[in-house]
PDB file of N, CA and C in Angstrom:
ATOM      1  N   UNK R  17     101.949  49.780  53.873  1.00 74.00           N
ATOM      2  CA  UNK R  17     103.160  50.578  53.922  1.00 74.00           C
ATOM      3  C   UNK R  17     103.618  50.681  55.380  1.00 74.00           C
ATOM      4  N   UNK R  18     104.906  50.190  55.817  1.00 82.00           N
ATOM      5  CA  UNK R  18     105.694  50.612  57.424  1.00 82.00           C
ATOM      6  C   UNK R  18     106.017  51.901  57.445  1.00 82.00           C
ATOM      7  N   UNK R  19     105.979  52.127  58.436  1.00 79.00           N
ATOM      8  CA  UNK R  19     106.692  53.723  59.093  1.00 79.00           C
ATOM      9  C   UNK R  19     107.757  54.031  59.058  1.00 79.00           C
ATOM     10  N   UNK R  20     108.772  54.689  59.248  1.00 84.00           N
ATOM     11  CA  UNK R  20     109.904  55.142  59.316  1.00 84.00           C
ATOM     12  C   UNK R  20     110.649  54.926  60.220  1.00 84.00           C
ATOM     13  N   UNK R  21     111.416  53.572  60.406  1.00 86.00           N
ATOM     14  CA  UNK R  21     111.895  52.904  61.722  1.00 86.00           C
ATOM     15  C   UNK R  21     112.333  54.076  62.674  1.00 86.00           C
ATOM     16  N   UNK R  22     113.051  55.234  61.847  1.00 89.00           N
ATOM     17  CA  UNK R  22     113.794  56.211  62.414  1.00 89.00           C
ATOM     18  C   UNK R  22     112.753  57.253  63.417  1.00 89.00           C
ATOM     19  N   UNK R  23     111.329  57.356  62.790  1.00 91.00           N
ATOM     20  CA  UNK R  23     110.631  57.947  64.079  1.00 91.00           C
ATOM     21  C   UNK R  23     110.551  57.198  65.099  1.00 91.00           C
ATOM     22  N   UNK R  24     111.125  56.296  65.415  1.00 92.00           N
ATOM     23  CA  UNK R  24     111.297  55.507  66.904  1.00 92.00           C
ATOM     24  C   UNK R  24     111.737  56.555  67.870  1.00 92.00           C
ATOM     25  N   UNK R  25     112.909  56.997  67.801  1.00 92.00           N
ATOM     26  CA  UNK R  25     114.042  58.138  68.084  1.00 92.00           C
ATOM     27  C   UNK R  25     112.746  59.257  68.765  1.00 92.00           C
ATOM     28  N   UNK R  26     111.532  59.756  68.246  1.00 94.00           N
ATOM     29  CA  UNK R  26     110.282  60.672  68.349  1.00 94.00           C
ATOM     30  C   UNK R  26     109.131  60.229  69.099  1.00 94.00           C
ATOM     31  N   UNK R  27     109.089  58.671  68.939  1.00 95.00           N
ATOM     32  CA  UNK R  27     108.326  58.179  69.397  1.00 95.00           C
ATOM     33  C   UNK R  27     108.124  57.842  71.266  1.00 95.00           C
ATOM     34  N   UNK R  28     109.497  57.205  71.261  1.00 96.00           N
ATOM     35  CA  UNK R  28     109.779  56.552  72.474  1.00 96.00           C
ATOM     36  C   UNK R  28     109.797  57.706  73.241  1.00 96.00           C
ATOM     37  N   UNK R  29     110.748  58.425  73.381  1.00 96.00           N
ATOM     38  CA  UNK R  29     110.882  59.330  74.796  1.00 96.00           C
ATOM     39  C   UNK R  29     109.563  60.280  75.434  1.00 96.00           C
ATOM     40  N   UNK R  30     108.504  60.283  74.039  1.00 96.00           N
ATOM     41  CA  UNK R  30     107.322  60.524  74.182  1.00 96.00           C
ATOM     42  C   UNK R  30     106.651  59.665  75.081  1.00 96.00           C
ATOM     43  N   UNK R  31     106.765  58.297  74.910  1.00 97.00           N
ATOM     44  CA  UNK R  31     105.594  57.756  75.595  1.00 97.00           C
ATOM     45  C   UNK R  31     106.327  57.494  76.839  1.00 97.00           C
ATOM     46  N   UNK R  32     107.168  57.584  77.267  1.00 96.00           N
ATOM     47  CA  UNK R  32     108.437  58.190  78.760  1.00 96.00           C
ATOM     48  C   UNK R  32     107.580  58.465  79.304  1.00 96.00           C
ATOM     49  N   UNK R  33     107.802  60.132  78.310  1.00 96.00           N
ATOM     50  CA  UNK R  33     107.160  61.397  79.195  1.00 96.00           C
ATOM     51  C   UNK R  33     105.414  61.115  79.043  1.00 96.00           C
ATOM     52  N   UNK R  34     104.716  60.055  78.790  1.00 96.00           N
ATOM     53  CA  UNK R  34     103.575  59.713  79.382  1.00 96.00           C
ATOM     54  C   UNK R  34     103.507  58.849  80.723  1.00 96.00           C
ATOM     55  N   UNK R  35     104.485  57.891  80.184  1.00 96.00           N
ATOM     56  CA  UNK R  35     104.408  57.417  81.955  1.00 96.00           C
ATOM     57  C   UNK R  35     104.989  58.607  83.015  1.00 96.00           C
ATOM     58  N   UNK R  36     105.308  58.990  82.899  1.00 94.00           N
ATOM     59  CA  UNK R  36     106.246  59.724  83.728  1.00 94.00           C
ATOM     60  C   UNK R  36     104.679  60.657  84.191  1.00 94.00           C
ATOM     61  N   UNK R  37     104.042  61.226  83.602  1.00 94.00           N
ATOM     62  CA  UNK R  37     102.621  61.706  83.778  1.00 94.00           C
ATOM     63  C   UNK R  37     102.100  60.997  84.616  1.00 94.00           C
ATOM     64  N   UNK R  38     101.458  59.595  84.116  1.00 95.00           N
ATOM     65  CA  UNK R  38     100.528  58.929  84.982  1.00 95.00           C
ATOM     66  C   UNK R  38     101.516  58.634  86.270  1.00 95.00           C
ATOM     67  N   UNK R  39     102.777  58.150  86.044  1.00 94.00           N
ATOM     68  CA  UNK R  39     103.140  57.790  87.217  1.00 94.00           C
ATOM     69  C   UNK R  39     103.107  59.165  88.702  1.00 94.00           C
ATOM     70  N   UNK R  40     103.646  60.230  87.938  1.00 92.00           N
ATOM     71  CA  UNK R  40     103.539  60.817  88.506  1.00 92.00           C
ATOM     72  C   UNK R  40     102.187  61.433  89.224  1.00 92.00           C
ATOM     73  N   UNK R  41     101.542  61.373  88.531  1.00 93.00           N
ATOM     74  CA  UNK R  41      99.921  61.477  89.279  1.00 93.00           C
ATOM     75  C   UNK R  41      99.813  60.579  90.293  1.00 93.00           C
ATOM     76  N   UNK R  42      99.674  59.292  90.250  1.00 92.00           N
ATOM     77  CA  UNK R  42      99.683  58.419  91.177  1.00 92.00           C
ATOM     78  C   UNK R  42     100.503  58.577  92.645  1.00 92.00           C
ATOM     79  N   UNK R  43     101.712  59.014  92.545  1.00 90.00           N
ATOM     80  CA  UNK R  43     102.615  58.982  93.447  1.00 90.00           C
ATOM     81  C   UNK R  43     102.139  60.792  94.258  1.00 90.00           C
ATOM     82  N   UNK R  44     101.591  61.519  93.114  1.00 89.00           N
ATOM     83  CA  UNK R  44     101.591  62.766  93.922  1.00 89.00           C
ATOM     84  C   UNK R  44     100.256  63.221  94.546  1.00 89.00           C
ATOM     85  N   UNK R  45      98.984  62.251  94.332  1.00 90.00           N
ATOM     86  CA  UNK R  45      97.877  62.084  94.695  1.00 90.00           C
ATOM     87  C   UNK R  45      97.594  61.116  96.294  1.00 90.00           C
ATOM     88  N   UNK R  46      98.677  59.855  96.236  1.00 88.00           N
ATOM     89  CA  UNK R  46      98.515  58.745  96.773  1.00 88.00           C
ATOM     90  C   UNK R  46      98.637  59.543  98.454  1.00 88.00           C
ATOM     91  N   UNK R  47      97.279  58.655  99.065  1.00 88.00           N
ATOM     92  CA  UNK R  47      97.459  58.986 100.288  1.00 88.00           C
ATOM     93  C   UNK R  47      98.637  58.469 101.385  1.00 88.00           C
ATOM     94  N   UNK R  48      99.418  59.217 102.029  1.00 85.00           N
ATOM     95  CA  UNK R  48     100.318  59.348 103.081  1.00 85.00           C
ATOM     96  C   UNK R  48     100.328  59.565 104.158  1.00 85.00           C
ATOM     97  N   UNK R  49     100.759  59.222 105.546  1.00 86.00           N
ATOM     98  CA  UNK R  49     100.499  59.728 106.500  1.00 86.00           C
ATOM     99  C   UNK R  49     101.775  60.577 106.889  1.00 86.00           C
ATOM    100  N   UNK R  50     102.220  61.859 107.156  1.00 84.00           N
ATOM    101  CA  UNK R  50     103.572  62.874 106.924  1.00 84.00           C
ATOM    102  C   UNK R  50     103.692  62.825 105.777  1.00 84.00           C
ATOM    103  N   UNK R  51     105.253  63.114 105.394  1.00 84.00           N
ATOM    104  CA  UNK R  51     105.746  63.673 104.423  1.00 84.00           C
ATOM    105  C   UNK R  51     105.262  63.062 103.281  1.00 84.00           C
ATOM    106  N   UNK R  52     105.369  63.471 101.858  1.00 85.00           N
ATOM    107  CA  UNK R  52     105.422  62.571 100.967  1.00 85.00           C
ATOM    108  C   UNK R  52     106.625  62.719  99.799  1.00 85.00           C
ATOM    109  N   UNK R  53     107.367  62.005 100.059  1.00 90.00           N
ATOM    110  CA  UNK R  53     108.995  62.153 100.362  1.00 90.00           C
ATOM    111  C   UNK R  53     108.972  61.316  98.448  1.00 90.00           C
ATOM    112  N   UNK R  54     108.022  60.638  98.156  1.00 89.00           N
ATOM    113  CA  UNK R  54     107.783  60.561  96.731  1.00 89.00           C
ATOM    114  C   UNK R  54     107.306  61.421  96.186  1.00 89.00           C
ATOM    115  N   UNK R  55     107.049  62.154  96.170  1.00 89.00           N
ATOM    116  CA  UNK R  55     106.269  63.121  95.198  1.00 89.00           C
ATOM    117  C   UNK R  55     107.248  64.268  95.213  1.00 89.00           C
ATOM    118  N   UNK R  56     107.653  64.661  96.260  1.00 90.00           N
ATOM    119  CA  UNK R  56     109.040  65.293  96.059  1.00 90.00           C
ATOM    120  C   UNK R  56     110.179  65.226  95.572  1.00 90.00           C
ATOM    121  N   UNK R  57     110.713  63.794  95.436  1.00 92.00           N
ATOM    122  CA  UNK R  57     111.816  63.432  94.826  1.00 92.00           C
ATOM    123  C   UNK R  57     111.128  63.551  92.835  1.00 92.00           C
ATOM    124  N   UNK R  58     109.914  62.852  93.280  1.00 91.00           N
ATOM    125  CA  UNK R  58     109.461  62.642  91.646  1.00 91.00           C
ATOM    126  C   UNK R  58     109.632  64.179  91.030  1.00 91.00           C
ATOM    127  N   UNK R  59     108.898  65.430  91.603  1.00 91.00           N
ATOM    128  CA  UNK R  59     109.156  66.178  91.027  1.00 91.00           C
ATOM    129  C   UNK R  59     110.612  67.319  90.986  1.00 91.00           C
ATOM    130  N   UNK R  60     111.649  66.752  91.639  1.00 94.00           N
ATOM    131  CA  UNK R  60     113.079  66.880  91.872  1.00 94.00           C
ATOM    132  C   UNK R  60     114.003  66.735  90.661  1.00 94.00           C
ATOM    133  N   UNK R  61     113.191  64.931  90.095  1.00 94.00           N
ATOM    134  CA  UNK R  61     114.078  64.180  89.007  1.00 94.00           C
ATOM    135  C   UNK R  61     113.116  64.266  88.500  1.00 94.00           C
ATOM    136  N   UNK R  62     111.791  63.911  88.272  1.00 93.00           N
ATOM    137  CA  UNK R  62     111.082  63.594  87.389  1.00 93.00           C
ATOM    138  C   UNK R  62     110.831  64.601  86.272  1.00 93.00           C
ATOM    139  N   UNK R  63     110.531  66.042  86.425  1.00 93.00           N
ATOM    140  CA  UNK R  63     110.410  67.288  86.293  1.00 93.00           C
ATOM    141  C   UNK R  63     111.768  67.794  85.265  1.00 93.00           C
ATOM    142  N   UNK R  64     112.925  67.540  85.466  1.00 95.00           N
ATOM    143  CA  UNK R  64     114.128  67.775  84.573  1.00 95.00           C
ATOM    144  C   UNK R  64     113.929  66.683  83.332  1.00 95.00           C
ATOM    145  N   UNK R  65     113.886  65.566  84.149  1.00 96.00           N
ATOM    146  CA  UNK R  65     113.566  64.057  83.040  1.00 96.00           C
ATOM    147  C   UNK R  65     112.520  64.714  81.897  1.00 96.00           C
ATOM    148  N   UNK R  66     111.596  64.837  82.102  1.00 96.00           N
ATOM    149  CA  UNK R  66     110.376  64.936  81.522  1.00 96.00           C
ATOM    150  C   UNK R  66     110.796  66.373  80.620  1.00 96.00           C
ATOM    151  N   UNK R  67     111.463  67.237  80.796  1.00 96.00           N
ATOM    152  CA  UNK R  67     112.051  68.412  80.050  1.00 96.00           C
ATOM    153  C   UNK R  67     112.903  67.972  78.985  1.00 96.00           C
ATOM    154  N   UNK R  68     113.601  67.153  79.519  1.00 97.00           N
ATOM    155  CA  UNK R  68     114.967  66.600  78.653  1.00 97.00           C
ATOM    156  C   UNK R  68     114.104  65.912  77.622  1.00 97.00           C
ATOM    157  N   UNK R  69     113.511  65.088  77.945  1.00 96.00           N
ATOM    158  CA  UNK R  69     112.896  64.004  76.800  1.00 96.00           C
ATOM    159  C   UNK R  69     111.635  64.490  75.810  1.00 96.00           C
ATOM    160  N   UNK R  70     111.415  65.606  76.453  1.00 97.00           N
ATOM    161  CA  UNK R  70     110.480  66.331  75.584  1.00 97.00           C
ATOM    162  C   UNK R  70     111.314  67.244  74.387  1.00 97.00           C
ATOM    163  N   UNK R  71     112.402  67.188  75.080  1.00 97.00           N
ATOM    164  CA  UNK R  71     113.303  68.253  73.733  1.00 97.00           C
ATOM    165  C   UNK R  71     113.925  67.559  72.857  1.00 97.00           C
ATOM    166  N   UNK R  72     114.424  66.442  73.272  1.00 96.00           N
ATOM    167  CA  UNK R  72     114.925  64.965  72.930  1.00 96.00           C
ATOM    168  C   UNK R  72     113.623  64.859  71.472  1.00 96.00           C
ATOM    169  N   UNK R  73     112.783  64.630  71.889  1.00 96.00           N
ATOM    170  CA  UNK R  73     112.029  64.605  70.970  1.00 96.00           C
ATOM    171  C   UNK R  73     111.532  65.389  69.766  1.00 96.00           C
ATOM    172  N   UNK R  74     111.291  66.282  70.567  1.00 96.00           N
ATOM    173  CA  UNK R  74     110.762  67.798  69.394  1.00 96.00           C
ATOM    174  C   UNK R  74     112.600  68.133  68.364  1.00 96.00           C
ATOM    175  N   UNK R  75     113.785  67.927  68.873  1.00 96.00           N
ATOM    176  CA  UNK R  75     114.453  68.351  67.939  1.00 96.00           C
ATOM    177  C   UNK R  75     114.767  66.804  67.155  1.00 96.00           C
ATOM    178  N   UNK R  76     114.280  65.904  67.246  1.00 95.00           N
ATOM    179  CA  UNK R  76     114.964  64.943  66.685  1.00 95.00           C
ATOM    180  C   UNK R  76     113.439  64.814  65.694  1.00 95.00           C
ATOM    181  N   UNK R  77     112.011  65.290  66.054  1.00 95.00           N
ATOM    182  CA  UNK R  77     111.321  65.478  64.677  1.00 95.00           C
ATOM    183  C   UNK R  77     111.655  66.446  63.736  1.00 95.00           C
ATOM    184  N   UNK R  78     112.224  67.369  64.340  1.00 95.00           N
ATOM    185  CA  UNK R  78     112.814  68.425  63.402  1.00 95.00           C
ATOM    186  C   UNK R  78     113.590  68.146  62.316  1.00 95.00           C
ATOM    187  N   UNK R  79     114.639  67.323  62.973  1.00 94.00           N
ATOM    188  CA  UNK R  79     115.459  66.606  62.502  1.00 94.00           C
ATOM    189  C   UNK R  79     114.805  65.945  61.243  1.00 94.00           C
ATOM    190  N   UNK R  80     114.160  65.042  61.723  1.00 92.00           N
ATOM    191  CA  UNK R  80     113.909  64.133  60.520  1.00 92.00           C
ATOM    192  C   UNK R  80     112.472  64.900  59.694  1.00 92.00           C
ATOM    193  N   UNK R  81     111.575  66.003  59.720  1.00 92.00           N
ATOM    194  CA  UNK R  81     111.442  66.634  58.926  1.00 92.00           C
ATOM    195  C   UNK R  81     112.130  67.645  58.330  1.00 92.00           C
ATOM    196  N   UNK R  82     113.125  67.973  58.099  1.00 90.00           N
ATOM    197  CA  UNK R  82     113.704  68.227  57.167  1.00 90.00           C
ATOM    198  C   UNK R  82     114.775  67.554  55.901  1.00 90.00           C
ATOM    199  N   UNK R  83     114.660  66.682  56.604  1.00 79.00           N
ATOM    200  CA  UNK R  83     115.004  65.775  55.374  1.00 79.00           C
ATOM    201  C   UNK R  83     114.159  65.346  54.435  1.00 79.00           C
TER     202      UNK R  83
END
């Protein structure tokens, strides 16, 4: 039996907001000498991104459980 092409829509922006995790670990761990002018921007944009696509998600399972 296949899945429900339509949980794609639930799926994807999820595994985003996993890279967006690891990446962000990497970039906010990584050694620098001064500023670290990545890890700041990441959590500038990355931080809204990662909000958006998490809601992106949770209402669009909603969505399709109730149908």
């Amino acid at each position: 039996k296949r899945a429900d092409p339509r949980w794609v829509r639930v799926i994807l922006p999820l595994l985003v907001c996993a890279f967006l995790i690891g990446y962000g670990q990497r970039v906010l761990s990584a050694k620098v000498y001064g500023a670290n002018i990545g890890g700041g921007l990441l959590i500038m944009f990355g931080g809204p991104l990662f909000v958006f696509l998490l809601i992106i998600a949770v209402a669009q399972a909603r969505r399709l459980c109730k149908q």
